[in-house]
CSV table of C-alpha atoms in Angstrom, one decimal:
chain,number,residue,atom,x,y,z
U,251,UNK,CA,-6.9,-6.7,-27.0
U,252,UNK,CA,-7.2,-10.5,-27.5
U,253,UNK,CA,-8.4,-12.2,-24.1
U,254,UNK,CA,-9.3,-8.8,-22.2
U,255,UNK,CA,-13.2,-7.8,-21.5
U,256,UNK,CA,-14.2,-4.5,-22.1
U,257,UNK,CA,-17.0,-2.1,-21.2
U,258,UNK,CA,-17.9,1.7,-21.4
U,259,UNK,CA,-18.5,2.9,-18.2
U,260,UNK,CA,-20.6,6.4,-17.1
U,261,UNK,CA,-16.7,8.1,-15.9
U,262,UNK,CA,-14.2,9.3,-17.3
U,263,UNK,CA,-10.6,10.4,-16.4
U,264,UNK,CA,-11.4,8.5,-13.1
U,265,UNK,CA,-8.9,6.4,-10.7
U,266,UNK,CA,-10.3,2.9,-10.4
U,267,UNK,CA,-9.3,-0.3,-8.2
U,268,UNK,CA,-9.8,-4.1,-7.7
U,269,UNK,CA,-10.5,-4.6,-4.8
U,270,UNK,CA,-9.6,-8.2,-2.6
U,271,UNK,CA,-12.1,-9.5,-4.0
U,272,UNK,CA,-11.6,-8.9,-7.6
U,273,UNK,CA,-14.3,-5.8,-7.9
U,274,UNK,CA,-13.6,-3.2,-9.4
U,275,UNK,CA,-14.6,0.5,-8.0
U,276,UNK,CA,-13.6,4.5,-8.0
U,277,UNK,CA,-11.9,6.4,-5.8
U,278,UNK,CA,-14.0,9.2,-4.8
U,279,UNK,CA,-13.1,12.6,-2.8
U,280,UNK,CA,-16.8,14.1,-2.2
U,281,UNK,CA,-17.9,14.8,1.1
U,282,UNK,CA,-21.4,12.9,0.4
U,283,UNK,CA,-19.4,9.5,0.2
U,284,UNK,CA,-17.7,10.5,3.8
U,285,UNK,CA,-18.4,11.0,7.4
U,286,UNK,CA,-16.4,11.4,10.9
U,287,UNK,CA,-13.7,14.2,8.9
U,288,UNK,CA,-11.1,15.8,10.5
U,289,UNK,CA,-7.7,17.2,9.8
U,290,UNK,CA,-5.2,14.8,9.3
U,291,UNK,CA,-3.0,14.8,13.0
U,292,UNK,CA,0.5,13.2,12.1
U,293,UNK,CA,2.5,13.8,8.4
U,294,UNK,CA,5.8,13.7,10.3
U,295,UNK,CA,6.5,9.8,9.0
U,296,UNK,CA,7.3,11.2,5.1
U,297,UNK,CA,10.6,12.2,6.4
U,298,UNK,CA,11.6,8.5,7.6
U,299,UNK,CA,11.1,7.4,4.1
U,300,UNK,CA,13.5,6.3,1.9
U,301,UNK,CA,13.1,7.1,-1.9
U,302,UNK,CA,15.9,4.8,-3.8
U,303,UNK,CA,15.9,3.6,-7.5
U,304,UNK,CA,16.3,0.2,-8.5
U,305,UNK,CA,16.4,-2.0,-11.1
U,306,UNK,CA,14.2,-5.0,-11.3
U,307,UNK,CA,15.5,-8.7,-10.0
U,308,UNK,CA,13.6,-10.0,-13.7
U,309,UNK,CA,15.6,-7.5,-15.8
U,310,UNK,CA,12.3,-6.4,-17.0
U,311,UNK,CA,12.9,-2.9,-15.5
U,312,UNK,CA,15.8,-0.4,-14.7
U,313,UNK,CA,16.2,2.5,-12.9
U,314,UNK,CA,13.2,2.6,-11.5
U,315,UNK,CA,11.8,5.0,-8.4
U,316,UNK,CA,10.3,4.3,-5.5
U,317,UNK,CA,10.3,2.6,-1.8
U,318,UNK,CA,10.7,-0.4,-0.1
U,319,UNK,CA,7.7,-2.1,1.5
U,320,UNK,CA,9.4,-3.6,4.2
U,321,UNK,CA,10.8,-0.2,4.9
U,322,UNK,CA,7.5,1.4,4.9
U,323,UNK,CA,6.0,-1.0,7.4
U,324,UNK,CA,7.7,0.1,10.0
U,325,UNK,CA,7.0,3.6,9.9
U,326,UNK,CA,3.4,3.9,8.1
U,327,UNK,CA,1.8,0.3,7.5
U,328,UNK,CA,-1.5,1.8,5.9
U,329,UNK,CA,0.8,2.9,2.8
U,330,UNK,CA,1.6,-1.2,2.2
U,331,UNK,CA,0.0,-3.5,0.5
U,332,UNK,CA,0.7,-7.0,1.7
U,333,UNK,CA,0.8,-10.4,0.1
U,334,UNK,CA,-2.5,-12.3,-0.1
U,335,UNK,CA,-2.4,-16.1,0.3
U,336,UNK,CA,-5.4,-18.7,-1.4
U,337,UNK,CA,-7.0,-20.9,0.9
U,338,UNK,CA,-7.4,-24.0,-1.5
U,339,UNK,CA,-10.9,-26.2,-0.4
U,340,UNK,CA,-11.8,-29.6,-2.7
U,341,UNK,CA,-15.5,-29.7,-4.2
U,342,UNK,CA,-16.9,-32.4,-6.1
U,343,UNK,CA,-17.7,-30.9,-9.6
U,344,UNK,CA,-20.6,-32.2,-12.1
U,345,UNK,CA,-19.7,-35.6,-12.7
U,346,UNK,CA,-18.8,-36.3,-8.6
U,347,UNK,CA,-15.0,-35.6,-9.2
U,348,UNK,CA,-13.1,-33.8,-6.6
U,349,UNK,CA,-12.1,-30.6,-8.0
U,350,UNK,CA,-9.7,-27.6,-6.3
U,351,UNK,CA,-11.0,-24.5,-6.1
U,352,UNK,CA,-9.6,-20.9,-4.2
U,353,UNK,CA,-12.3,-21.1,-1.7
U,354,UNK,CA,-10.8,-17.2,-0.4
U,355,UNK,CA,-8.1,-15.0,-0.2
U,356,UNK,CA,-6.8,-14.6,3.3
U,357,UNK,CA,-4.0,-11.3,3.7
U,358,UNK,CA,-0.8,-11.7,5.2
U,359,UNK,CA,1.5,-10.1,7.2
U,360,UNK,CA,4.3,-9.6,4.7
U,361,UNK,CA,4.5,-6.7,2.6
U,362,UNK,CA,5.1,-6.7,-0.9
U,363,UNK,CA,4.0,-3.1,-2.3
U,364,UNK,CA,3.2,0.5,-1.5
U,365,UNK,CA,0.0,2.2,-1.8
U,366,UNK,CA,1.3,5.5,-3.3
U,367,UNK,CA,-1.9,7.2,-3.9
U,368,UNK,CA,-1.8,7.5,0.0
U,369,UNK,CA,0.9,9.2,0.3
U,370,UNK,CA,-0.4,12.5,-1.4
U,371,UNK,CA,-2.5,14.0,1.6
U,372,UNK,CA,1.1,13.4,4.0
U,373,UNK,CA,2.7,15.1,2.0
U,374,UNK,CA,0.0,18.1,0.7
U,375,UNK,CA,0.0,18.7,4.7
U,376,UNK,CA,3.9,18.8,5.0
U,377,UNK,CA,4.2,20.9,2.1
U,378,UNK,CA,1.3,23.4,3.7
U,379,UNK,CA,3.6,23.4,6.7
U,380,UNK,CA,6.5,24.5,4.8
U,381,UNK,CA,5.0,27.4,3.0
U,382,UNK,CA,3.4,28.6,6.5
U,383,UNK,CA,7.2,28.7,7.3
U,384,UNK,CA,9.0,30.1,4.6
U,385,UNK,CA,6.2,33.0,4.5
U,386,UNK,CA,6.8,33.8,8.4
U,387,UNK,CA,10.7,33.8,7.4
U,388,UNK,CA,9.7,36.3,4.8
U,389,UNK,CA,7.9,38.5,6.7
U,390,UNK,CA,10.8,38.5,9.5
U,391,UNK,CA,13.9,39.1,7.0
U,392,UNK,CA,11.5,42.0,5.2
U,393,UNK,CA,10.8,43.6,8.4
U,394,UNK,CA,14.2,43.0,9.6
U,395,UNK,CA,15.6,44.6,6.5
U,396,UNK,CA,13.2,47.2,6.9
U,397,UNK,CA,14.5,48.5,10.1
């Protein structure tokens, strides 16, 4: 592709994100790269989701699946991304010229996406929940019929 850098890297089939400040890096799930685990204590907040479909104010998409970041703030705010902002400073450039430059990028408080990735382990330990429920409801209606 015209314009776009490109590099073989050492992984393969392997999630990657930029991070704030434009790096990019893997997610990994080994327990070498982790420390202080325990079990995840609240999944509860899946259920005050919303999933809708939309259609995008460009026209460039339709019928399209997912949630509202606003919405998610107010029940999970880890799952939202939220607008980042430059800070502009001046710096005189090579020739003693005062020249704008994005000196950082500072995070604000309004949403404006949804980190679905995040939302798998909620809902892996909701679904857990519901199997440990439906297989007690089984073993009640097959002793039940039983007797």
């Amino acid at each position: 592709m015209t314009g776009v850098q490109t590099c073989a890297l050492p992984i393969s089939g392997t999630a990657l994100y930029v991070d704030a400040g434009g790096i990019i890096g893997t997610l990994s799930s080994s327990e070498r790269y982790k420390k202080n685990i325990r079990d995840l204590a609240d999944s509860n907040f899946i259920y005050s989701l919303r999933p809708v479909i939309y259609d995008a104010k460009d026209g460039s998409a339709q019928n399209c699946e997912g949630l509202i970041a606003e919405e998610v703030d107010l029940v999970a705010p880890n799952l939202v991304r939220y607008k980042k902002e430059k800070v502009m400073a001046t710096r005189k450039d090579e020739f003693g010229d005062d020249e704008e430059y994005i000196k950082e990028w500072r995070q604000t408080d309004i949403p404006d996406g949804v980190h679905y990735d995040r939302l798998i382990v909620p809902m892996l330990k909701e679904i857990k929940k519901h199997h440990t429920i439906l297989t007690n409801l089984i073993k009640r209606v097959s002793s039940l019929e039983a007797a």
